[in-house]
PDB file of C-alpha atoms in Angstrom:
ATOM      1  CA  MET A   1     103.197  22.226 195.536  1.00 39.00           C
ATOM      2  CA  SER A   2     106.577  23.945 195.764  1.00 37.00           C
ATOM      3  CA  SER A   3     106.863  27.703 195.964  1.00 38.00           C
ATOM      4  CA  HIS A   4     110.111  27.559 194.005  1.00 39.00           C
ATOM      5  CA  PRO A   5     109.966  27.715 190.215  1.00 38.00           C
ATOM      6  CA  SER A   6     111.277  24.627 188.505  1.00 37.00           C
ATOM      7  CA  GLN A   7     114.830  24.929 187.252  1.00 37.00           C
ATOM      8  CA  PRO A   8     115.895  23.757 183.805  1.00 36.00           C
ATOM      9  CA  SER A   9     118.393  20.923 183.783  1.00 35.00           C
ATOM     10  CA  GLY A  10     121.407  19.981 181.689  1.00 41.00           C
ATOM     11  CA  ILE A  11     123.431  22.229 179.440  1.00 44.00           C
ATOM     12  CA  ASP A  12     120.666  24.854 179.290  1.00 43.00           C
ATOM     13  CA  SER A  13     120.691  25.384 183.075  1.00 44.00           C
ATOM     14  CA  ARG A  14     124.132  26.936 183.303  1.00 52.00           C
ATOM     15  CA  THR A  15     126.304  29.338 181.381  1.00 60.00           C
ATOM     16  CA  VAL A  16     128.719  27.282 179.331  1.00 82.00           C
ATOM     17  CA  SER A  17     132.010  28.581 178.020  1.00 88.00           C
ATOM     18  CA  CYS A  18     134.464  27.223 175.483  1.00 88.00           C
ATOM     19  CA  THR A  19     137.073  24.931 177.050  1.00 86.00           C
ATOM     20  CA  PHE A  20     139.834  26.612 175.064  1.00 84.00           C
ATOM     21  CA  CYS A  21     139.074  30.310 174.497  1.00 86.00           C
ATOM     22  CA  ASP A  22     136.632  30.745 177.415  1.00 85.00           C
ATOM     23  CA  CYS A  23     134.062  32.622 175.285  1.00 88.00           C
ATOM     24  CA  LEU A  24     130.409  32.181 176.257  1.00 89.00           C
ATOM     25  CA  LEU A  25     128.666  29.576 174.136  1.00 85.00           C
ATOM     26  CA  THR A  26     125.330  29.619 172.414  1.00 78.00           C
ATOM     27  CA  GLU A  27     123.458  26.631 170.966  1.00 76.00           C
ATOM     28  CA  ARG A  28     126.187  26.305 168.331  1.00 77.00           C
ATOM     29  CA  LEU A  29     128.760  24.306 170.206  1.00 83.00           C
ATOM     30  CA  LEU A  30     130.633  21.055 170.014  1.00 87.00           C
ATOM     31  CA  ALA A  31     130.394  18.968 173.179  1.00 89.00           C
ATOM     32  CA  LEU A  32     132.390  15.823 173.917  1.00 90.00           C
ATOM     33  CA  GLN A  33     132.698  13.705 177.030  1.00 92.00           C
ATOM     34  CA  CYS A  34     135.655  11.357 177.537  1.00 92.00           C
ATOM     35  CA  TYR A  35     135.363   8.182 179.608  1.00 91.00           C
ATOM     36  CA  PRO A  36     138.640   6.401 180.438  1.00 89.00           C
ATOM     37  CA  SER A  37     138.591   2.681 181.158  1.00 85.00           C
ATOM     38  CA  GLU A  38     139.684   1.515 184.618  1.00 84.00           C
ATOM     39  CA  SER A  39     143.248   0.922 183.403  1.00 80.00           C
ATOM     40  CA  THR A  40     143.798   4.377 181.906  1.00 83.00           C
ATOM     41  CA  SER A  41     143.089   8.062 182.565  1.00 86.00           C
ATOM     42  CA  VAL A  42     141.898  11.130 180.690  1.00 88.00           C
ATOM     43  CA  PRO A  43     144.641  12.150 178.221  1.00 86.00           C
ATOM     44  CA  ALA A  44     146.746  15.271 178.723  1.00 84.00           C
ATOM     45  CA  GLY A  45     145.116  18.253 177.054  1.00 81.00           C
ATOM     46  CA  VAL A  46     141.621  17.171 178.151  1.00 85.00           C
ATOM     47  CA  PRO A  47     140.125  18.607 181.384  1.00 86.00           C
ATOM     48  CA  ASN A  48     140.181  16.261 184.389  1.00 87.00           C
ATOM     49  CA  ASP A  49     136.390  15.815 184.251  1.00 89.00           C
ATOM     50  CA  GLY A  50     136.715  14.647 180.616  1.00 89.00           C
ATOM     51  CA  GLY A  51     134.248  17.225 179.323  1.00 89.00           C
ATOM     52  CA  LEU A  52     134.958  19.504 176.388  1.00 88.00           C
ATOM     53  CA  THR A  53     132.737  22.283 175.066  1.00 89.00           C
ATOM     54  CA  LEU A  54     134.009  24.211 172.062  1.00 87.00           C
ATOM     55  CA  CYS A  55     132.832  27.275 170.171  1.00 88.00           C
ATOM     56  CA  PRO A  56     132.629  27.024 166.356  1.00 86.00           C
ATOM     57  CA  ASP A  57     136.027  28.711 165.912  1.00 86.00           C
ATOM     58  CA  CYS A  58     137.856  26.390 168.318  1.00 86.00           C
ATOM     59  CA  ALA A  59     135.908  23.349 167.089  1.00 86.00           C
ATOM     60  CA  SER A  60     136.916  23.554 163.414  1.00 86.00           C
ATOM     61  CA  GLU A  61     140.049  21.378 163.746  1.00 86.00           C
ATOM     62  CA  VAL A  62     138.289  18.976 166.142  1.00 87.00           C
ATOM     63  CA  VAL A  63     135.407  18.538 163.673  1.00 88.00           C
ATOM     64  CA  ALA A  64     137.919  17.776 160.900  1.00 88.00           C
ATOM     65  CA  LEU A  65     139.475  15.081 163.118  1.00 89.00           C
ATOM     66  CA  LEU A  66     136.172  13.518 164.192  1.00 90.00           C
ATOM     67  CA  THR A  67     134.865  13.241 160.618  1.00 90.00           C
ATOM     68  CA  SER A  68     137.643  10.699 159.941  1.00 91.00           C
ATOM     69  CA  TRP A  69     136.715   8.529 162.956  1.00 91.00           C
ATOM     70  CA  HIS A  70     134.501   5.456 162.807  1.00 90.00           C
ATOM     71  CA  PRO A  71     131.643   5.511 165.340  1.00 89.00           C
ATOM     72  CA  HIS A  72     130.319   2.338 166.965  1.00 87.00           C
ATOM     73  CA  ARG A  73     127.142   1.285 168.706  1.00 84.00           C
ATOM     74  CA  GLU A  74     126.220   2.896 171.994  1.00 84.00           C
ATOM     75  CA  PRO A  75     127.817   1.037 174.921  1.00 84.00           C
ATOM     76  CA  SER A  76     125.750  -0.880 177.426  1.00 84.00           C
ATOM     77  CA  ILE A  77     126.454   0.798 180.763  1.00 84.00           C
ATOM     78  CA  ARG A  78     126.474  -1.451 183.847  1.00 81.00           C
ATOM     79  CA  THR A  79     126.699  -0.578 187.517  1.00 83.00           C
ATOM     80  CA  ASP A  80     129.547  -3.031 188.154  1.00 80.00           C
ATOM     81  CA  SER A  81     132.070  -1.460 185.744  1.00 78.00           C
ATOM     82  CA  SER A  82     133.210   1.954 184.573  1.00 82.00           C
ATOM     83  CA  ILE A  83     131.617   3.760 181.644  1.00 86.00           C
ATOM     84  CA  GLY A  84     135.028   3.658 179.914  1.00 83.00           C
ATOM     85  CA  ASP A  85     135.105  -0.130 180.232  1.00 82.00           C
ATOM     86  CA  ALA A  86     131.642  -0.290 178.632  1.00 85.00           C
ATOM     87  CA  TYR A  87     132.966   1.679 175.659  1.00 81.00           C
ATOM     88  CA  GLN A  88     135.897  -0.703 175.365  1.00 79.00           C
ATOM     89  CA  THR A  89     133.502  -3.666 175.338  1.00 77.00           C
ATOM     90  CA  ALA A  90     131.252  -2.061 172.687  1.00 79.00           C
ATOM     91  CA  ALA A  91     134.085  -1.476 170.211  1.00 80.00           C
ATOM     92  CA  SER A  92     135.857  -4.174 168.255  1.00 81.00           C
ATOM     93  CA  THR A  93     138.321  -1.709 166.725  1.00 86.00           C
ATOM     94  CA  CYS A  94     139.752   1.692 167.557  1.00 89.00           C
ATOM     95  CA  SER A  95     137.595   4.454 166.038  1.00 90.00           C
ATOM     96  CA  PHE A  96     140.698   6.162 164.641  1.00 91.00           C
ATOM     97  CA  CYS A  97     143.289   3.585 163.580  1.00 89.00           C
ATOM     98  CA  THR A  98     140.673   0.770 163.143  1.00 79.00           C
ATOM     99  CA  ASP A  99     143.249  -2.012 163.184  1.00 68.00           C
ATOM    100  CA  ARG A 100     143.515  -3.079 166.801  1.00 70.00           C
ATOM    101  CA  THR A 101     141.344  -3.963 169.747  1.00 66.00           C
ATOM    102  CA  PRO A 102     141.049  -0.851 171.947  1.00 62.00           C
ATOM    103  CA  ARG A 103     142.630  -2.292 175.100  1.00 72.00           C
ATOM    104  CA  ALA A 104     142.924   0.334 177.842  1.00 71.00           C
ATOM    105  CA  GLY A 105     140.422   2.285 175.784  1.00 80.00           C
ATOM    106  CA  LEU A 106     139.039   5.779 176.029  1.00 88.00           C
ATOM    107  CA  GLY A 107     135.324   6.177 175.306  1.00 90.00           C
ATOM    108  CA  ILE A 108     134.246   9.427 173.687  1.00 91.00           C
ATOM    109  CA  GLU A 109     130.669  10.609 173.403  1.00 91.00           C
ATOM    110  CA  LEU A 110     129.783  13.342 170.921  1.00 90.00           C
ATOM    111  CA  TYR A 111     126.492  14.863 172.009  1.00 84.00           C
ATOM    112  CA  ARG A 112     126.408  18.324 170.475  1.00 79.00           C
ATOM    113  CA  ARG A 113     127.730  19.488 167.137  1.00 74.00           C
ATOM    114  CA  VAL A 114     128.391  22.831 165.452  1.00 74.00           C
ATOM    115  CA  GLY A 115     127.390  21.927 161.892  1.00 76.00           C
ATOM    116  CA  ASP A 116     126.285  19.164 159.570  1.00 80.00           C
ATOM    117  CA  GLU A 117     129.683  17.465 159.181  1.00 82.00           C
ATOM    118  CA  LEU A 118     129.078  15.214 162.204  1.00 84.00           C
ATOM    119  CA  PRO A 119     126.105  13.212 163.462  1.00 83.00           C
ATOM    120  CA  ALA A 120     124.053  14.767 166.279  1.00 83.00           C
ATOM    121  CA  TYR A 121     125.138  11.917 168.563  1.00 88.00           C
ATOM    122  CA  ALA A 122     127.954   9.384 168.199  1.00 90.00           C
ATOM    123  CA  THR A 123     130.182   7.186 170.329  1.00 90.00           C
ATOM    124  CA  TYR A 124     133.826   6.370 169.674  1.00 91.00           C
ATOM    125  CA  THR A 125     136.557   4.352 171.397  1.00 89.00           C
ATOM    126  CA  LEU A 126     140.278   4.992 171.087  1.00 90.00           C
ATOM    127  CA  CYS A 127     143.041   2.481 171.774  1.00 87.00           C
ATOM    128  CA  GLU A 128     145.816   3.379 174.200  1.00 83.00           C
ATOM    129  CA  HIS A 129     148.144   4.699 171.483  1.00 85.00           C
ATOM    130  CA  CYS A 130     145.485   6.826 169.768  1.00 89.00           C
ATOM    131  CA  GLN A 131     144.224   8.324 173.027  1.00 86.00           C
ATOM    132  CA  SER A 132     147.690   9.762 173.741  1.00 85.00           C
ATOM    133  CA  VAL A 133     147.750  11.189 170.197  1.00 88.00           C
ATOM    134  CA  PHE A 134     144.255  12.615 170.879  1.00 89.00           C
ATOM    135  CA  GLY A 135     145.616  14.366 173.987  1.00 86.00           C
ATOM    136  CA  GLU A 136     148.593  15.725 172.049  1.00 87.00           C
ATOM    137  CA  PHE A 137     146.175  17.013 169.417  1.00 88.00           C
ATOM    138  CA  PHE A 138     144.300  19.033 172.065  1.00 82.00           C
ATOM    139  CA  GLN A 139     147.538  20.344 173.531  1.00 83.00           C
ATOM    140  CA  SER A 140     148.563  21.612 170.076  1.00 83.00           C
ATOM    141  CA  LEU A 141     145.373  23.601 169.470  1.00 74.00           C
ATOM    142  CA  PRO A 142     145.886  27.367 169.709  1.00 63.00           C
ATOM    143  CA  SER A 143     144.003  28.816 172.657  1.00 52.00           C
ATOM    144  CA  ASN A 144     143.833  31.642 175.117  1.00 41.00           C
ATOM    145  CA  SER A 145     143.401  29.268 178.043  1.00 38.00           C
ATOM    146  CA  ARG A 146     144.205  25.618 178.653  1.00 42.00           C
ATOM    147  CA  PRO A 147     142.262  23.113 180.727  1.00 46.00           C
TER     148      PRO A 147
END
């Protein structure tokens, strides 16, 4: 038996702040994780680790964008390829423009939400063109601090 108390894991185990305004977050947050395929990288405007956590104020425009996207089934993750490649394999169309195969795709996992406009969990894949637009979108958001 350990003399150390057990530590909580995941998002509850650390203080989380908004990616854009740096305010401390409560349970009401929007959390996204971006997974680039092997042939691409995380878009400009998104932190290098691909993770985004947003407070309700900063998330309002992001929520409006995500409600227009088309989610797809959860990707099957394998040890012999990147998570981003698994997203690309799971999607037959881009979650935003819906009219092309998402070659050089960017997988996006929504795993926390600030309201009822979005599902509690969803996965999306963006084609190469739409992922650069996604990065430009984040660069255009007003903020006190940038990733």
